[in-house]
Coordinates of C-alpha atoms in Angstrom, one line a residue:
M12 CA 107.4 143.4 123.4
D13 CA 106.5 142.1 126.6
T14 CA 109.0 139.5 126.8
M15 CA 113.1 139.3 126.2
K16 CA 115.6 136.3 125.8
A17 CA 118.2 135.7 128.7
A18 CA 120.4 134.0 129.8
R19 CA 119.4 132.7 133.6
L20 CA 121.7 131.5 136.1
D21 CA 120.6 129.7 138.9
V22 CA 122.1 129.9 141.5
T23 CA 121.5 127.2 144.0
H24 CA 121.4 124.2 141.1
H25 CA 123.5 125.5 139.1
T26 CA 122.5 125.8 136.4
L27 CA 121.8 127.8 133.1
N28 CA 119.6 128.5 130.8
V29 CA 118.1 131.0 128.6
E30 CA 114.3 132.1 129.0
E31 CA 111.8 133.9 128.3
V32 CA 111.3 137.3 130.8
P33 CA 109.5 140.4 131.0
V34 CA 111.4 143.3 129.3
P35 CA 112.3 146.0 132.4
T36 CA 110.1 148.9 132.8
P37 CA 113.3 151.9 134.1
G38 CA 111.9 153.6 137.7
P39 CA 113.2 156.6 139.4
G40 CA 116.6 157.6 138.4
Q41 CA 116.9 154.2 135.5
A42 CA 117.5 153.5 131.4
V43 CA 116.4 151.1 129.1
I44 CA 119.0 149.4 127.3
E45 CA 119.0 147.5 124.6
V46 CA 122.0 145.3 125.1
K47 CA 124.0 145.3 121.4
A48 CA 127.0 143.0 122.7
A49 CA 127.6 141.5 126.1
G50 CA 131.3 140.6 127.4
V51 CA 132.1 136.6 128.4
C52 CA 134.1 136.8 131.1
L53 CA 136.1 132.8 133.5
S54 CA 134.3 134.8 136.7
D55 CA 129.8 134.4 134.7
V56 CA 132.0 130.4 134.5
H57 CA 132.5 130.4 137.7
L58 CA 129.8 131.9 139.3
L59 CA 127.9 128.8 137.2
E60 CA 130.4 127.0 138.8
G61 CA 129.5 128.4 142.7
L62 CA 133.2 128.7 143.3
I63 CA 131.6 132.3 144.2
A64 CA 128.7 133.0 144.9
P65 CA 126.3 136.3 144.3
Q66 CA 126.1 138.4 148.5
F67 CA 123.8 140.2 147.9
L68 CA 120.7 139.3 145.2
D69 CA 117.3 138.7 146.7
S70 CA 116.3 136.0 144.2
E71 CA 117.3 132.2 143.1
K72 CA 117.8 133.3 139.4
V73 CA 120.1 136.3 137.8
T74 CA 120.2 136.8 134.5
L75 CA 124.9 136.9 133.9
G76 CA 126.8 139.5 131.9
H77 CA 128.6 141.9 134.2
E78 CA 130.2 143.5 130.4
V79 CA 127.7 145.3 128.8
A80 CA 126.9 148.5 125.5
G81 CA 123.9 149.0 123.9
V82 CA 121.6 152.2 122.8
V83 CA 119.4 153.8 125.3
T84 CA 116.2 153.0 124.5
A85 CA 113.6 154.4 127.7
L86 CA 114.5 156.5 130.6
G87 CA 112.9 156.9 134.0
D88 CA 111.5 159.7 135.9
G89 CA 114.6 161.6 137.5
V90 CA 117.2 160.6 135.3
P91 CA 119.5 164.0 135.9
T92 CA 120.9 166.3 132.4
L93 CA 124.2 163.9 131.7
P94 CA 125.8 164.6 129.2
G95 CA 125.1 162.4 126.2
I96 CA 123.2 160.5 127.7
E97 CA 119.5 160.1 125.7
V98 CA 117.2 157.6 123.9
G99 CA 118.9 156.9 121.1
S100 CA 122.5 156.7 123.2
R101 CA 125.5 154.2 122.3
V102 CA 126.7 153.7 124.9
L103 CA 129.2 151.2 127.8
L104 CA 127.3 150.5 131.3
Q105 CA 129.4 150.6 134.4
A106 CA 130.0 146.8 135.9
G107 CA 127.6 147.6 138.9
H108 CA 127.4 151.4 141.2
R109 CA 128.0 151.5 145.0
L110 CA 125.3 152.1 147.2
P111 CA 125.6 154.9 149.6
N112 CA 126.2 153.2 152.0
G113 CA 129.1 152.2 150.8
R114 CA 128.6 148.5 149.7
I115 CA 129.2 147.5 145.2
L116 CA 126.5 146.0 143.6
T117 CA 127.7 143.6 140.9
R118 CA 126.1 144.1 137.5
G119 CA 125.3 140.0 136.5
V120 CA 125.7 139.0 139.5
D121 CA 123.7 141.2 142.6
Y122 CA 121.0 141.4 139.7
D123 CA 119.7 141.7 136.2
G124 CA 123.4 142.5 133.7
G125 CA 123.2 142.1 129.8
Y126 CA 123.4 138.1 128.9
A127 CA 119.9 139.5 127.5
E128 CA 117.9 142.2 124.7
Y129 CA 117.5 144.2 127.3
A130 CA 118.8 145.9 130.3
L131 CA 118.2 147.6 133.4
A132 CA 120.7 150.6 134.5
Q133 CA 121.0 153.5 137.3
A134 CA 121.5 156.3 134.9
E135 CA 125.8 157.6 136.5
T136 CA 126.5 153.7 135.1
L137 CA 126.0 155.0 131.9
V138 CA 128.9 156.2 129.7
P139 CA 129.2 157.2 126.2
I140 CA 131.6 155.3 123.7
P141 CA 132.2 156.7 119.9
D142 CA 130.7 156.2 117.2
D143 CA 133.6 155.0 115.8
L144 CA 133.9 152.3 118.5
P145 CA 132.6 149.0 118.1
F146 CA 129.9 147.5 120.8
E147 CA 131.7 144.8 121.1
Q148 CA 134.6 146.6 121.9
A149 CA 133.3 148.9 124.1
A150 CA 131.1 145.7 126.4
I151 CA 133.7 144.6 127.5
I152 CA 135.6 148.1 128.8
P153 CA 134.0 147.0 132.0
D154 CA 135.6 144.9 133.1
A155 CA 138.5 143.0 131.2
V156 CA 140.5 146.4 130.7
S157 CA 138.9 148.3 133.0
T158 CA 139.5 146.1 136.1
P159 CA 143.5 145.9 135.4
W160 CA 143.3 149.4 134.4
A161 CA 142.4 150.4 138.4
A162 CA 144.6 147.6 139.8
I163 CA 147.3 148.7 138.5
Q164 CA 146.9 152.8 138.6
T165 CA 144.5 152.3 142.7
S166 CA 145.9 149.2 144.8
G167 CA 149.1 148.2 142.7
R168 CA 150.4 152.1 141.9
V169 CA 152.4 151.0 139.4
R170 CA 155.3 153.5 138.5
A171 CA 157.1 154.3 135.1
G172 CA 160.5 152.7 135.6
E173 CA 159.0 150.1 138.0
A174 CA 159.8 146.2 137.4
V175 CA 156.3 144.3 137.1
G176 CA 154.9 140.6 136.4
V177 CA 151.8 139.5 135.6
W178 CA 150.8 136.1 136.2
G179 CA 147.8 134.5 134.3
L180 CA 147.8 135.9 130.3
G181 CA 143.7 135.0 130.3
G182 CA 140.8 138.1 129.6
L183 CA 142.2 140.3 132.6
G184 CA 146.4 139.4 132.2
I185 CA 146.4 140.6 128.4
H186 CA 144.8 143.9 128.9
A187 CA 147.3 144.4 131.8
V188 CA 149.9 143.9 130.1
Q189 CA 148.9 146.5 126.4
L190 CA 147.5 148.7 129.7
L191 CA 151.6 148.7 131.4
R192 CA 153.3 149.5 128.4
L193 CA 150.7 152.5 127.8
I194 CA 152.2 153.4 130.9
G195 CA 156.5 153.3 131.3
A196 CA 156.2 150.1 132.9
S197 CA 159.9 148.7 132.8
P198 CA 160.6 145.2 133.1
I199 CA 157.3 143.7 131.7
V200 CA 157.8 139.9 132.9
A201 CA 154.1 137.9 131.5
I202 CA 154.0 133.7 133.5
D203 CA 151.9 131.6 132.0
P204 CA 151.2 128.2 131.4
L205 CA 150.4 128.5 127.8
E206 CA 152.1 129.1 125.3
A207 CA 149.6 130.8 123.2
A208 CA 149.0 132.6 125.6
R209 CA 152.9 133.6 126.1
E210 CA 152.7 134.8 122.6
R211 CA 150.0 137.0 122.5
A212 CA 150.9 138.8 125.5
L213 CA 154.9 139.8 123.9
A214 CA 152.5 141.1 121.0
V215 CA 150.5 143.9 122.7
G216 CA 153.8 144.4 125.0
A217 CA 155.3 142.1 127.8
D218 CA 159.3 142.8 127.1
V219 CA 159.4 138.4 127.7
A220 CA 157.2 135.8 128.0
C221 CA 157.9 133.0 130.4
A222 CA 155.8 129.3 131.0
P223 CA 156.0 128.6 135.3
E224 CA 159.0 127.1 135.8
D225 CA 160.6 129.7 133.6
A226 CA 159.8 133.1 136.2
E227 CA 162.7 132.9 138.3
D228 CA 166.1 132.8 135.9
A229 CA 163.7 134.6 133.8
I230 CA 162.8 137.6 136.8
R231 CA 166.2 137.3 137.5
Q232 CA 168.0 138.6 134.4
L233 CA 165.8 141.2 133.5
S234 CA 165.8 142.3 137.7
P235 CA 168.1 140.9 139.8
R236 CA 166.5 142.9 142.5
G237 CA 162.9 141.0 141.9
L238 CA 160.3 142.9 141.3
D239 CA 158.6 145.9 142.1
V240 CA 155.3 144.8 141.5
A241 CA 152.7 141.9 140.7
F242 CA 149.6 141.1 139.7
D243 CA 147.7 138.0 140.2
F244 CA 145.4 137.3 138.3
A245 CA 145.3 133.5 137.7
G246 CA 143.7 132.5 141.6
V247 CA 145.4 130.2 142.4
A248 CA 147.9 129.8 145.1
P249 CA 151.1 128.2 143.4
V250 CA 151.2 132.2 141.1
R251 CA 150.4 133.4 144.5
A252 CA 153.7 132.3 146.5
Q253 CA 156.2 132.1 142.7
A254 CA 154.9 136.0 142.5
M255 CA 155.3 137.6 146.5
A256 CA 158.7 135.2 146.1
S257 CA 159.6 137.5 142.5
L258 CA 159.1 140.7 144.9
A259 CA 161.6 143.1 145.6
P260 CA 161.8 144.6 149.0
Q261 CA 159.1 146.9 149.4
G262 CA 157.5 145.1 146.5
R263 CA 153.9 145.0 145.9
L264 CA 152.2 141.6 145.6
V265 CA 148.0 142.7 144.2
I266 CA 145.0 139.8 143.8
V267 CA 143.4 139.8 140.9
G268 CA 142.4 136.4 140.1
L269 CA 139.5 135.1 142.3
A270 CA 138.6 132.1 143.4
G271 CA 136.2 131.5 147.0
R272 CA 140.7 130.7 147.8
P273 CA 142.6 131.2 150.6
I274 CA 145.7 133.1 150.7
E275 CA 148.7 132.3 152.3
I276 CA 152.1 134.2 153.0
P277 CA 154.5 130.8 153.1
S278 CA 156.5 132.9 155.3
D279 CA 156.4 135.8 157.5
T280 CA 160.0 136.6 158.7
A281 CA 160.5 137.1 154.9
F282 CA 156.6 139.1 154.4
A283 CA 158.1 141.6 157.0
Y284 CA 161.8 141.6 156.6
K285 CA 161.7 143.0 152.9
Q286 CA 158.5 144.6 153.2
L287 CA 156.0 143.4 151.8
T288 CA 152.5 144.3 150.9
L289 CA 150.0 142.3 150.0
R290 CA 146.9 144.2 148.1
G291 CA 143.3 142.2 147.5
H292 CA 141.5 144.2 144.5
Y293 CA 138.6 144.1 143.1
G294 CA 136.5 146.2 139.3
S295 CA 137.2 149.2 139.7
E296 CA 135.5 153.0 139.1
G297 CA 133.7 154.9 137.0
T298 CA 136.2 156.7 136.6
D299 CA 138.6 153.8 134.4
V300 CA 136.2 153.8 132.7
H301 CA 136.0 157.0 131.4
Q302 CA 139.2 157.2 131.2
L303 CA 139.8 154.1 128.7
V304 CA 136.9 155.5 127.0
A305 CA 139.1 159.0 126.0
L306 CA 142.5 156.6 125.8
T307 CA 140.1 154.5 122.9
R308 CA 138.0 158.0 121.4
T309 CA 141.5 158.7 121.0
K310 CA 143.7 155.5 119.8
R311 CA 146.0 155.1 121.9
L312 CA 143.9 151.8 123.2
D313 CA 143.1 149.3 120.9
L314 CA 141.5 146.7 121.7
S315 CA 140.8 145.1 117.9
T316 CA 142.4 141.8 118.1
S317 CA 140.3 141.9 121.8
I318 CA 137.3 140.1 120.5
S319 CA 138.1 136.3 119.9
G320 CA 134.8 135.4 118.4
V321 CA 131.3 136.4 118.8
F322 CA 128.1 134.3 119.9
P323 CA 124.2 135.2 119.6
L324 CA 122.7 135.0 123.1
E325 CA 121.4 131.5 122.9
E326 CA 124.4 129.8 122.9
A327 CA 125.5 131.5 125.7
P328 CA 125.1 127.7 127.7
E329 CA 127.5 126.8 125.3
V330 CA 129.8 130.0 125.3
L331 CA 131.2 129.7 128.5
E332 CA 131.9 125.7 128.8
R333 CA 134.3 126.9 125.6
L334 CA 135.9 129.3 127.8
A335 CA 136.1 127.2 130.8
R336 CA 137.3 125.1 128.2
K337 CA 139.6 127.4 127.6
D338 CA 138.8 126.5 123.7
G339 CA 140.5 128.0 121.3
N340 CA 142.8 130.4 123.8
P341 CA 139.7 133.5 124.2
I342 CA 140.5 136.9 125.8
R343 CA 137.3 138.1 125.7
F344 CA 134.0 135.8 123.4
I345 CA 130.9 138.1 123.0
L346 CA 127.8 137.2 123.0
Q347 CA 124.7 139.7 121.0
P348 CA 121.2 139.2 121.6

């Protein structure tokens, strides 16, 4: 087979079409993966809408998809011997990789991703997955699960017993609640305008879930001094203002949701007096992905309820529209070639 189907974003005209393109050939240090599942992320919608744009893309089109799992079909020359990595191995792909100069390139943004029948990857970004972990669940680990995990562990530095708020209970925020419960954060306050999103947050471990207009009272009742850490997974200004106002002295606000909008600090006096910290967070490292795979292997982490629907690759444009409308209150839609 010389060609394959791929969902290609035209970054100039903001269109997404399923096209026939050449099957990739691995170069030195690379691998080709037969894609079995690709997660559909809200950032893919933002790319299509033009709210965010690739920073390092060297063409006008890119195959979307940074959440990918599949089977290794070919290895290029010079691929080092890696445990569990050979032709036929079940793997997930990390959402990108870091260049020697420190620049981070994101799969499906800065180079072709996994909305395709086959995907090309640097061999070091392959992570073996257990035989009993479905591809659909494995695919979402590199972003929907590992981004909140890294935000909690690295940027937020959340400790057991700390009071935490999570604004935005979509694909990333809902996993943040689940992971915060796993590490012992307490209390966990989940905030979202959608009732169905709040209900699922309670199901995965939130102590209370409320609409934004009720958040102030809910936080005051559970943690009168305020929150130690607040996470913005929504990427909107009112959320950031409310989250910052909810912080206890020396509290941390971590910005994860991306929408290409300015960040404002409502009062520099309050910010300085309370000695608050504002941190941006982007993606995750390979160690985060390996940790999460290990947690699924030992059954500490169950992602079975995270898959909201599986669709053929040909329906990629319609699936992104469904996600933009929040049709069905999805956590993660999956595309299958």
